[in-house]
Amino acid sequence: MQRLLLTVVTSLICGALRSSAFAPRTTSISSGVVSSQTAEYRPSSSRPPSTRLNVIASLDDVAMLASSSSQPMIEHALSSALSTSSLDVASSSPGILSAENIKVAFSVATFFPQLPWLFLILLPNTGVTKKLMGGYEVVTLCCLVHFFIVSASIAQPDGTAPMAEFADVFDPSGDPQKAMVGMMQYPNFVSEEWSHVLTWDLFVGRWIWLDGLRRGIFTCHSVLLCNLIGPPGLLLHWLTCILTGKGLPGNEAASIEEEA
């Protein structure tokens, strides 16, 4: 806004100068007098006329050049200032893909799945849990929250994180762990990874619960551990299957082919 006001003031000043450049006036130079409108010059006796005429001609050329070229320049500057101000206002105005909404989505990704987890852990065999978690609706909602975080992060000026640093995580000749630690300084990357992990934890926890329903296996402890630290919950479920004599799940692809 300050840039816009400065441009407008400059335009007004140059316009006034332009008007005054075309107005009749008499200018004294040294001991001679020149008329801008008639280009008449009355030299004094102490300075050569040719030198004074050259000075007056140069001044008239500068005045004419300023009056003829200042307006287009000012108009261009004003147009640039208006477009820049519009961009500044647009970039500062909040939108759905704002950093603040990423924070909100982060909280949703953190707390929303906890209710389904409670049903899976505390009420695994009830009808309400089967109705709530039997389909993919809850997991799909978590996926959508994660997708929003990714989309909003990409829309930010800094994106999710610098791609060069992200590539270092998968560089076996470097230090992938150090590169990953460095990535954690970017809030958008942390938000994306956190919602990523929580969504897949819920997906695996739901699968453990379904396997327990199908084969009559106790799963509360395995689902709880899956919620807390992820993959070890699945390992605990495998151990429970073996100790209860149920065995590990078979080749599901083979069973699908047999049914077909």
mmCIF file of N, CA and C in Angstrom, residues 56-176:
data_model
loop_
_atom_site.group_PDB
_atom_site.id
_atom_site.type_symbol
_atom_site.label_atom_id
_atom_site.label_comp_id
_atom_site.label_asym_id
_atom_site.label_seq_id
_atom_site.Cartn_x
_atom_site.Cartn_y
_atom_site.Cartn_z
ATOM 1 N N ILE A 56 20.760 26.840 -23.177
ATOM 2 C CA ILE A 56 19.315 26.981 -23.212
ATOM 3 C C ILE A 56 18.687 25.876 -24.048
ATOM 4 N N ALA A 57 19.309 25.531 -25.159
ATOM 5 C CA ALA A 57 18.765 24.459 -26.004
ATOM 6 C C ALA A 57 18.766 23.137 -25.261
ATOM 7 N N SER A 58 19.838 22.883 -24.502
ATOM 8 C CA SER A 58 19.906 21.641 -23.732
ATOM 9 C C SER A 58 18.820 21.599 -22.685
ATOM 10 N N LEU A 59 18.580 22.698 -22.000
ATOM 11 C CA LEU A 59 17.539 22.730 -20.976
ATOM 12 C C LEU A 59 16.167 22.540 -21.588
ATOM 13 N N ASP A 60 15.936 23.173 -22.755
ATOM 14 C CA ASP A 60 14.644 23.005 -23.420
ATOM 15 C C ASP A 60 14.441 21.566 -23.864
ATOM 16 N N ASP A 61 15.526 20.934 -24.348
ATOM 17 C CA ASP A 61 15.422 19.521 -24.759
ATOM 18 C C ASP A 61 15.066 18.633 -23.573
ATOM 19 N N VAL A 62 15.711 18.907 -22.439
ATOM 20 C CA VAL A 62 15.418 18.104 -21.238
ATOM 21 C C VAL A 62 13.981 18.297 -20.807
ATOM 22 N N ALA A 63 13.494 19.549 -20.846
ATOM 23 C CA ALA A 63 12.119 19.820 -20.434
ATOM 24 C C ALA A 63 11.125 19.127 -21.345
ATOM 25 N N MET A 64 11.385 19.195 -22.663
ATOM 26 C CA MET A 64 10.485 18.544 -23.616
ATOM 27 C C MET A 64 10.515 17.033 -23.467
ATOM 28 N N LEU A 65 11.734 16.493 -23.245
ATOM 29 C CA LEU A 65 11.845 15.049 -23.069
ATOM 30 C C LEU A 65 11.113 14.585 -21.820
ATOM 31 N N ALA A 66 11.252 15.355 -20.739
ATOM 32 C CA ALA A 66 10.575 14.981 -19.492
ATOM 33 C C ALA A 66 9.073 15.030 -19.645
ATOM 34 N N SER A 67 8.591 16.102 -20.349
ATOM 35 C CA SER A 67 7.147 16.257 -20.489
ATOM 36 C C SER A 67 6.555 15.203 -21.399
ATOM 37 N N SER A 68 7.339 14.721 -22.399
ATOM 38 C CA SER A 68 6.803 13.746 -23.360
ATOM 39 C C SER A 68 6.915 12.323 -22.876
ATOM 40 N N SER A 69 7.904 12.031 -22.021
ATOM 41 C CA SER A 69 8.144 10.641 -21.634
ATOM 42 C C SER A 69 7.738 10.320 -20.205
ATOM 43 N N SER A 70 7.513 11.355 -19.373
ATOM 44 C CA SER A 70 7.221 11.077 -17.967
ATOM 45 C C SER A 70 5.876 10.411 -17.779
ATOM 46 N N GLN A 71 4.881 10.811 -18.558
ATOM 47 C CA GLN A 71 3.542 10.261 -18.371
ATOM 48 C C GLN A 71 3.473 8.764 -18.658
ATOM 49 N N PRO A 72 4.007 8.279 -19.803
ATOM 50 C CA PRO A 72 3.980 6.821 -20.010
ATOM 51 C C PRO A 72 4.725 6.056 -18.930
ATOM 52 N N MET A 73 5.857 6.608 -18.479
ATOM 53 C CA MET A 73 6.622 5.933 -17.429
ATOM 54 C C MET A 73 5.833 5.852 -16.139
ATOM 55 N N ILE A 74 5.168 6.957 -15.799
ATOM 56 C CA ILE A 74 4.378 6.969 -14.572
ATOM 57 C C ILE A 74 3.197 6.017 -14.676
ATOM 58 N N GLU A 75 2.563 6.006 -15.850
ATOM 59 C CA GLU A 75 1.430 5.096 -16.043
ATOM 60 C C GLU A 75 1.877 3.647 -15.903
ATOM 61 N N HIS A 76 3.054 3.333 -16.457
ATOM 62 C CA HIS A 76 3.571 1.960 -16.326
ATOM 63 C C HIS A 76 3.877 1.628 -14.876
ATOM 64 N N ALA A 77 4.493 2.587 -14.161
ATOM 65 C CA ALA A 77 4.813 2.362 -12.748
ATOM 66 C C ALA A 77 3.554 2.183 -11.914
ATOM 67 N N LEU A 78 2.522 3.003 -12.217
ATOM 68 C CA LEU A 78 1.263 2.892 -11.490
ATOM 69 C C LEU A 78 0.606 1.550 -11.744
ATOM 70 N N SER A 79 0.643 1.111 -13.003
ATOM 71 C CA SER A 79 0.065 -0.191 -13.334
ATOM 72 C C SER A 79 0.795 -1.311 -12.624
ATOM 73 N N SER A 80 2.134 -1.224 -12.583
ATOM 74 C CA SER A 80 2.925 -2.252 -11.902
ATOM 75 C C SER A 80 2.627 -2.259 -10.414
ATOM 76 N N ALA A 81 2.509 -1.061 -9.831
ATOM 77 C CA ALA A 81 2.224 -0.987 -8.392
ATOM 78 C C ALA A 81 0.860 -1.567 -8.068
ATOM 79 N N LEU A 82 -0.125 -1.274 -8.927
ATOM 80 C CA LEU A 82 -1.467 -1.816 -8.691
ATOM 81 C C LEU A 82 -1.472 -3.329 -8.780
ATOM 82 N N SER A 83 -0.774 -3.883 -9.783
ATOM 83 C CA SER A 83 -0.736 -5.338 -9.936
ATOM 84 C C SER A 83 0.006 -5.982 -8.780
ATOM 85 N N THR A 84 1.109 -5.358 -8.340
ATOM 86 C CA THR A 84 1.869 -5.892 -7.208
ATOM 87 C C THR A 84 1.049 -5.851 -5.935
ATOM 88 N N SER A 85 0.330 -4.742 -5.715
ATOM 89 C CA SER A 85 -0.514 -4.643 -4.523
ATOM 90 C C SER A 85 -1.614 -5.688 -4.549
ATOM 91 N N SER A 86 -2.162 -5.947 -5.739
ATOM 92 C CA SER A 86 -3.207 -6.959 -5.848
ATOM 93 C C SER A 86 -2.665 -8.329 -5.495
ATOM 94 N N LEU A 87 -1.423 -8.608 -5.970
ATOM 95 C CA LEU A 87 -0.817 -9.892 -5.646
ATOM 96 C C LEU A 87 -0.544 -10.009 -4.154
ATOM 97 N N ASP A 88 -0.061 -8.876 -3.538
ATOM 98 C CA ASP A 88 0.210 -8.913 -2.108
ATOM 99 C C ASP A 88 -1.059 -9.188 -1.321
ATOM 100 N N VAL A 89 -2.155 -8.532 -1.715
ATOM 101 C CA VAL A 89 -3.421 -8.744 -1.010
ATOM 102 C C VAL A 89 -3.910 -10.164 -1.210
ATOM 103 N N ALA A 90 -3.769 -10.692 -2.430
ATOM 104 C CA ALA A 90 -4.236 -12.049 -2.713
ATOM 105 C C ALA A 90 -3.438 -13.075 -1.940
ATOM 106 N N SER A 91 -2.102 -12.840 -1.850
ATOM 107 C CA SER A 91 -1.274 -13.821 -1.156
ATOM 108 C C SER A 91 -1.468 -13.768 0.345
ATOM 109 N N SER A 92 -1.847 -12.584 0.864
ATOM 110 C CA SER A 92 -2.040 -12.461 2.299
ATOM 111 C C SER A 92 -3.437 -12.860 2.746
ATOM 112 N N SER A 93 -4.369 -12.949 1.827
ATOM 113 C CA SER A 93 -5.724 -13.297 2.217
ATOM 114 C C SER A 93 -5.809 -14.779 2.523
ATOM 115 N N PRO A 94 -6.481 -15.161 3.595
ATOM 116 C CA PRO A 94 -6.559 -16.561 3.971
ATOM 117 C C PRO A 94 -7.409 -17.357 3.001
ATOM 118 N N GLY A 95 -7.048 -18.620 2.795
ATOM 119 C CA GLY A 95 -7.798 -19.511 1.929
ATOM 120 C C GLY A 95 -7.933 -20.863 2.575
ATOM 121 N N ILE A 96 -8.624 -21.754 1.890
ATOM 122 C CA ILE A 96 -8.844 -23.085 2.462
ATOM 123 C C ILE A 96 -7.543 -23.864 2.563
ATOM 124 N N LEU A 97 -6.572 -23.566 1.685
ATOM 125 C CA LEU A 97 -5.295 -24.269 1.692
ATOM 126 C C LEU A 97 -4.238 -23.499 2.480
ATOM 127 N N SER A 98 -4.638 -22.815 3.530
ATOM 128 C CA SER A 98 -3.726 -21.989 4.304
ATOM 129 C C SER A 98 -2.958 -22.819 5.325
ATOM 130 N N ALA A 99 -1.873 -22.238 5.835
ATOM 131 C CA ALA A 99 -1.068 -22.904 6.857
ATOM 132 C C ALA A 99 -1.870 -23.120 8.140
ATOM 133 N N GLU A 100 -2.775 -22.185 8.432
ATOM 134 C CA GLU A 100 -3.606 -22.340 9.633
ATOM 135 C C GLU A 100 -4.511 -23.560 9.521
ATOM 136 N N ASN A 101 -5.051 -23.795 8.327
ATOM 137 C CA ASN A 101 -5.907 -24.966 8.141
ATOM 138 C C ASN A 101 -5.115 -26.267 8.165
ATOM 139 N N ILE A 102 -3.840 -26.203 7.813
ATOM 140 C CA ILE A 102 -2.987 -27.394 7.955
ATOM 141 C C ILE A 102 -2.864 -27.764 9.432
ATOM 142 N N LYS A 103 -2.742 -26.750 10.280
ATOM 143 C CA LYS A 103 -2.693 -27.013 11.724
ATOM 144 C C LYS A 103 -3.984 -27.660 12.211
ATOM 145 N N VAL A 104 -5.112 -27.159 11.704
ATOM 146 C CA VAL A 104 -6.405 -27.740 12.086
ATOM 147 C C VAL A 104 -6.485 -29.193 11.624
ATOM 148 N N ALA A 105 -6.068 -29.448 10.384
ATOM 149 C CA ALA A 105 -6.103 -30.808 9.851
ATOM 150 C C ALA A 105 -5.170 -31.727 10.634
ATOM 151 N N PHE A 106 -4.046 -31.192 11.091
ATOM 152 C CA PHE A 106 -3.123 -31.970 11.922
ATOM 153 C C PHE A 106 -3.817 -32.451 13.194
ATOM 154 N N SER A 107 -4.567 -31.545 13.830
ATOM 155 C CA SER A 107 -5.296 -31.919 15.045
ATOM 156 C C SER A 107 -6.386 -32.944 14.747
ATOM 157 N N VAL A 108 -7.078 -32.772 13.614
ATOM 158 C CA VAL A 108 -8.107 -33.743 13.230
ATOM 159 C C VAL A 108 -7.487 -35.113 13.004
ATOM 160 N N ALA A 109 -6.350 -35.149 12.296
ATOM 161 C CA ALA A 109 -5.677 -36.420 12.033
ATOM 162 C C ALA A 109 -5.197 -37.083 13.320
ATOM 163 N N THR A 110 -4.922 -36.278 14.325
ATOM 164 C CA THR A 110 -4.428 -36.822 15.593
ATOM 165 C C THR A 110 -5.553 -37.366 16.468
ATOM 166 N N PHE A 111 -6.639 -36.614 16.596
ATOM 167 C CA PHE A 111 -7.658 -36.959 17.584
ATOM 168 C C PHE A 111 -8.857 -37.711 17.008
ATOM 169 N N PHE A 112 -9.165 -37.511 15.748
ATOM 170 C CA PHE A 112 -10.320 -38.182 15.175
ATOM 171 C C PHE A 112 -10.213 -39.714 15.223
ATOM 172 N N PRO A 113 -9.064 -40.325 14.900
ATOM 173 C CA PRO A 113 -8.997 -41.795 14.912
ATOM 174 C C PRO A 113 -9.076 -42.420 16.303
ATOM 175 N N GLN A 114 -8.922 -41.620 17.354
ATOM 176 C CA GLN A 114 -8.866 -42.214 18.695
ATOM 177 C C GLN A 114 -10.202 -42.844 19.106
ATOM 178 N N LEU A 115 -11.309 -42.275 18.640
ATOM 179 C CA LEU A 115 -12.605 -42.865 18.969
ATOM 180 C C LEU A 115 -12.777 -44.252 18.347
ATOM 181 N N PRO A 116 -12.490 -44.427 17.054
ATOM 182 C CA PRO A 116 -12.553 -45.789 16.497
ATOM 183 C C PRO A 116 -11.617 -46.759 17.203
ATOM 184 N N TRP A 117 -10.448 -46.289 17.604
ATOM 185 C CA TRP A 117 -9.528 -47.167 18.333
ATOM 186 C C TRP A 117 -10.171 -47.667 19.626
ATOM 187 N N LEU A 118 -10.874 -46.790 20.324
ATOM 188 C CA LEU A 118 -11.517 -47.202 21.579
ATOM 189 C C LEU A 118 -12.531 -48.323 21.344
ATOM 190 N N PHE A 119 -13.300 -48.204 20.273
ATOM 191 C CA PHE A 119 -14.269 -49.261 19.960
ATOM 192 C C PHE A 119 -13.565 -50.564 19.615
ATOM 193 N N LEU A 120 -12.484 -50.484 18.850
ATOM 194 C CA LEU A 120 -11.764 -51.709 18.463
ATOM 195 C C LEU A 120 -11.117 -52.395 19.656
ATOM 196 N N ILE A 121 -10.671 -51.595 20.625
ATOM 197 C CA ILE A 121 -9.949 -52.159 21.771
ATOM 198 C C ILE A 121 -10.902 -52.594 22.877
ATOM 199 N N LEU A 122 -11.879 -51.755 23.215
ATOM 200 C CA LEU A 122 -12.740 -52.024 24.361
ATOM 201 C C LEU A 122 -14.008 -52.778 24.011
ATOM 202 N N LEU A 123 -14.531 -52.585 22.807
ATOM 203 C CA LEU A 123 -15.796 -53.219 22.415
ATOM 204 C C LEU A 123 -15.656 -53.913 21.055
ATOM 205 N N PRO A 124 -14.740 -54.859 20.953
ATOM 206 C CA PRO A 124 -14.448 -55.442 19.638
ATOM 207 C C PRO A 124 -15.583 -56.285 19.054
ATOM 208 N N ASN A 125 -16.414 -56.861 19.882
ATOM 209 C CA ASN A 125 -17.429 -57.798 19.388
ATOM 210 C C ASN A 125 -18.843 -57.223 19.361
ATOM 211 N N THR A 126 -18.994 -55.950 19.648
ATOM 212 C CA THR A 126 -20.323 -55.360 19.694
ATOM 213 C C THR A 126 -20.795 -54.953 18.293
ATOM 214 N N GLY A 127 -22.114 -54.828 18.174
ATOM 215 C CA GLY A 127 -22.691 -54.465 16.887
ATOM 216 C C GLY A 127 -22.299 -53.074 16.440
ATOM 217 N N VAL A 128 -22.178 -52.134 17.397
ATOM 218 C CA VAL A 128 -21.834 -50.755 17.029
ATOM 219 C C VAL A 128 -20.424 -50.683 16.450
ATOM 220 N N THR A 129 -19.497 -51.492 17.003
ATOM 221 C CA THR A 129 -18.130 -51.512 16.470
ATOM 222 C C THR A 129 -18.110 -52.133 15.085
ATOM 223 N N LYS A 130 -18.878 -53.204 14.909
ATOM 224 C CA LYS A 130 -18.920 -53.848 13.594
ATOM 225 C C LYS A 130 -19.535 -52.917 12.552
ATOM 226 N N LYS A 131 -20.532 -52.147 12.975
ATOM 227 C CA LYS A 131 -21.147 -51.209 12.038
ATOM 228 C C LYS A 131 -20.220 -50.050 11.728
ATOM 229 N N LEU A 132 -19.485 -49.586 12.759
ATOM 230 C CA LEU A 132 -18.608 -48.433 12.589
ATOM 231 C C LEU A 132 -17.360 -48.772 11.790
ATOM 232 N N MET A 133 -16.759 -49.942 12.083
ATOM 233 C CA MET A 133 -15.463 -50.266 11.494
ATOM 234 C C MET A 133 -15.519 -51.406 10.479
ATOM 235 N N GLY A 134 -16.702 -51.951 10.269
ATOM 236 C CA GLY A 134 -16.810 -53.043 9.297
ATOM 237 C C GLY A 134 -16.563 -52.589 7.870
ATOM 238 N N GLY A 135 -16.923 -51.354 7.574
ATOM 239 C CA GLY A 135 -16.652 -50.796 6.244
ATOM 240 C C GLY A 135 -15.393 -49.951 6.246
ATOM 241 N N TYR A 136 -15.191 -49.246 5.149
ATOM 242 C CA TYR A 136 -13.968 -48.449 4.996
ATOM 243 C C TYR A 136 -14.215 -46.957 5.183
ATOM 244 N N GLU A 137 -15.376 -46.577 5.699
ATOM 245 C CA GLU A 137 -15.706 -45.161 5.780
ATOM 246 C C GLU A 137 -14.733 -44.381 6.678
ATOM 247 N N VAL A 138 -14.460 -44.899 7.872
ATOM 248 C CA VAL A 138 -13.593 -44.188 8.818
ATOM 249 C C VAL A 138 -12.177 -44.065 8.268
ATOM 250 N N VAL A 139 -11.662 -45.158 7.730
ATOM 251 C CA VAL A 139 -10.311 -45.122 7.164
ATOM 252 C C VAL A 139 -10.255 -44.160 5.979
ATOM 253 N N THR A 140 -11.302 -44.119 5.186
ATOM 254 C CA THR A 140 -11.340 -43.214 4.041
ATOM 255 C C THR A 140 -11.325 -41.760 4.493
ATOM 256 N N LEU A 141 -12.050 -41.446 5.556
ATOM 257 C CA LEU A 141 -12.031 -40.080 6.089
ATOM 258 C C LEU A 141 -10.625 -39.683 6.526
ATOM 259 N N CYS A 142 -9.923 -40.607 7.164
ATOM 260 C CA CYS A 142 -8.539 -40.327 7.575
ATOM 261 C C CYS A 142 -7.644 -40.093 6.351
ATOM 262 N N CYS A 143 -7.884 -40.879 5.306
ATOM 263 C CA CYS A 143 -7.121 -40.696 4.069
ATOM 264 C C CYS A 143 -7.390 -39.318 3.459
ATOM 265 N N LEU A 144 -8.630 -38.872 3.524
ATOM 266 C CA LEU A 144 -8.972 -37.565 2.975
ATOM 267 C C LEU A 144 -8.320 -36.439 3.765
ATOM 268 N N VAL A 145 -8.243 -36.586 5.082
ATOM 269 C CA VAL A 145 -7.562 -35.577 5.900
ATOM 270 C C VAL A 145 -6.088 -35.508 5.516
ATOM 271 N N HIS A 146 -5.479 -36.671 5.352
ATOM 272 C CA HIS A 146 -4.075 -36.703 4.937
ATOM 273 C C HIS A 146 -3.896 -36.077 3.557
ATOM 274 N N PHE A 147 -4.803 -36.377 2.646
ATOM 275 C CA PHE A 147 -4.717 -35.808 1.293
ATOM 276 C C PHE A 147 -4.840 -34.290 1.331
ATOM 277 N N PHE A 148 -5.709 -33.774 2.200
ATOM 278 C CA PHE A 148 -5.836 -32.323 2.334
ATOM 279 C C PHE A 148 -4.532 -31.717 2.820
ATOM 280 N N ILE A 149 -3.897 -32.338 3.799
ATOM 281 C CA ILE A 149 -2.634 -31.809 4.326
ATOM 282 C C ILE A 149 -1.574 -31.776 3.232
ATOM 283 N N VAL A 150 -1.508 -32.833 2.432
ATOM 284 C CA VAL A 150 -0.532 -32.870 1.338
ATOM 285 C C VAL A 150 -0.832 -31.773 0.320
ATOM 286 N N SER A 151 -2.091 -31.641 -0.057
ATOM 287 C CA SER A 151 -2.476 -30.643 -1.061
ATOM 288 C C SER A 151 -2.221 -29.226 -0.561
ATOM 289 N N ALA A 152 -2.600 -28.960 0.681
ATOM 290 C CA ALA A 152 -2.390 -27.624 1.239
ATOM 291 C C ALA A 152 -0.905 -27.314 1.392
ATOM 292 N N SER A 153 -0.113 -28.321 1.720
ATOM 293 C CA SER A 153 1.330 -28.112 1.876
ATOM 294 C C SER A 153 1.966 -27.776 0.541
ATOM 295 N N ILE A 154 1.538 -28.450 -0.514
ATOM 296 C CA ILE A 154 2.080 -28.180 -1.846
ATOM 297 C C ILE A 154 1.745 -26.753 -2.274
ATOM 298 N N ALA A 155 0.583 -26.263 -1.843
ATOM 299 C CA ALA A 155 0.152 -24.911 -2.215
ATOM 300 C C ALA A 155 0.914 -23.827 -1.470
ATOM 301 N N GLN A 156 1.640 -24.174 -0.411
ATOM 302 C CA GLN A 156 2.409 -23.188 0.333
ATOM 303 C C GLN A 156 3.663 -22.781 -0.431
ATOM 304 N N PRO A 157 4.186 -21.585 -0.182
ATOM 305 C CA PRO A 157 5.396 -21.134 -0.894
ATOM 306 C C PRO A 157 6.572 -22.089 -0.753
ATOM 307 N N ASP A 158 6.737 -22.684 0.427
ATOM 308 C CA ASP A 158 7.858 -23.590 0.660
ATOM 309 C C ASP A 158 7.504 -25.044 0.387
ATOM 310 N N GLY A 159 6.252 -25.319 0.008
ATOM 311 C CA GLY A 159 5.850 -26.691 -0.251
ATOM 312 C C GLY A 159 5.875 -27.540 1.011
ATOM 313 N N THR A 160 5.990 -28.839 0.833
ATOM 314 C CA THR A 160 6.085 -29.739 1.990
ATOM 315 C C THR A 160 7.475 -29.682 2.590
ATOM 316 N N ALA A 161 8.483 -29.798 1.730
ATOM 317 C CA ALA A 161 9.885 -29.710 2.133
ATOM 318 C C ALA A 161 10.718 -29.674 0.857
ATOM 319 N N PRO A 162 11.956 -29.172 0.927
ATOM 320 C CA PRO A 162 12.801 -29.144 -0.270
ATOM 321 C C PRO A 162 13.031 -30.544 -0.835
ATOM 322 N N MET A 163 12.827 -30.711 -2.131
ATOM 323 C CA MET A 163 12.963 -32.018 -2.753
ATOM 324 C C MET A 163 14.390 -32.534 -2.675
ATOM 325 N N ALA A 164 15.369 -31.635 -2.720
ATOM 326 C CA ALA A 164 16.764 -32.072 -2.643
ATOM 327 C C ALA A 164 17.048 -32.745 -1.306
ATOM 328 N N GLU A 165 16.518 -32.191 -0.230
ATOM 329 C CA GLU A 165 16.712 -32.797 1.086
ATOM 330 C C GLU A 165 15.933 -34.104 1.200
ATOM 331 N N PHE A 166 14.748 -34.146 0.600
ATOM 332 C CA PHE A 166 13.958 -35.379 0.634
ATOM 333 C C PHE A 166 14.684 -36.497 -0.118
ATOM 334 N N ALA A 167 15.353 -36.152 -1.220
ATOM 335 C CA ALA A 167 16.094 -37.153 -1.983
ATOM 336 C C ALA A 167 17.249 -37.727 -1.173
ATOM 337 N N ASP A 168 17.811 -36.921 -0.267
ATOM 338 C CA ASP A 168 18.926 -37.403 0.558
ATOM 339 C C ASP A 168 18.495 -38.531 1.486
ATOM 340 N N VAL A 169 17.203 -38.589 1.820
ATOM 341 C CA VAL A 169 16.713 -39.663 2.690
ATOM 342 C C VAL A 169 16.871 -41.016 2.001
ATOM 343 N N PHE A 170 16.788 -41.026 0.671
ATOM 344 C CA PHE A 170 16.869 -42.274 -0.083
ATOM 345 C C PHE A 170 18.214 -42.427 -0.795
ATOM 346 N N ASP A 171 19.221 -41.712 -0.302
ATOM 347 C CA ASP A 171 20.564 -41.815 -0.869
ATOM 348 C C ASP A 171 21.391 -42.766 -0.010
ATOM 349 N N PRO A 172 21.629 -44.007 -0.476
ATOM 350 C CA PRO A 172 22.359 -44.976 0.362
ATOM 351 C C PRO A 172 23.814 -44.590 0.588
ATOM 352 N N SER A 173 24.367 -43.735 -0.261
ATOM 353 C CA SER A 173 25.761 -43.341 -0.097
ATOM 354 C C SER A 173 25.931 -42.227 0.929
ATOM 355 N N GLY A 174 24.833 -41.621 1.360
ATOM 356 C CA GLY A 174 24.895 -40.538 2.331
ATOM 357 C C GLY A 174 24.500 -40.995 3.723
ATOM 358 N N ASP A 175 23.810 -40.115 4.439
ATOM 359 C CA ASP A 175 23.331 -40.409 5.796
ATOM 360 C C ASP A 175 21.816 -40.212 5.822
ATOM 361 N N PRO A 176 21.043 -41.256 5.444
ATOM 362 C CA PRO A 176 19.580 -41.113 5.363
ATOM 363 C C PRO A 176 18.937 -40.706 6.686
#
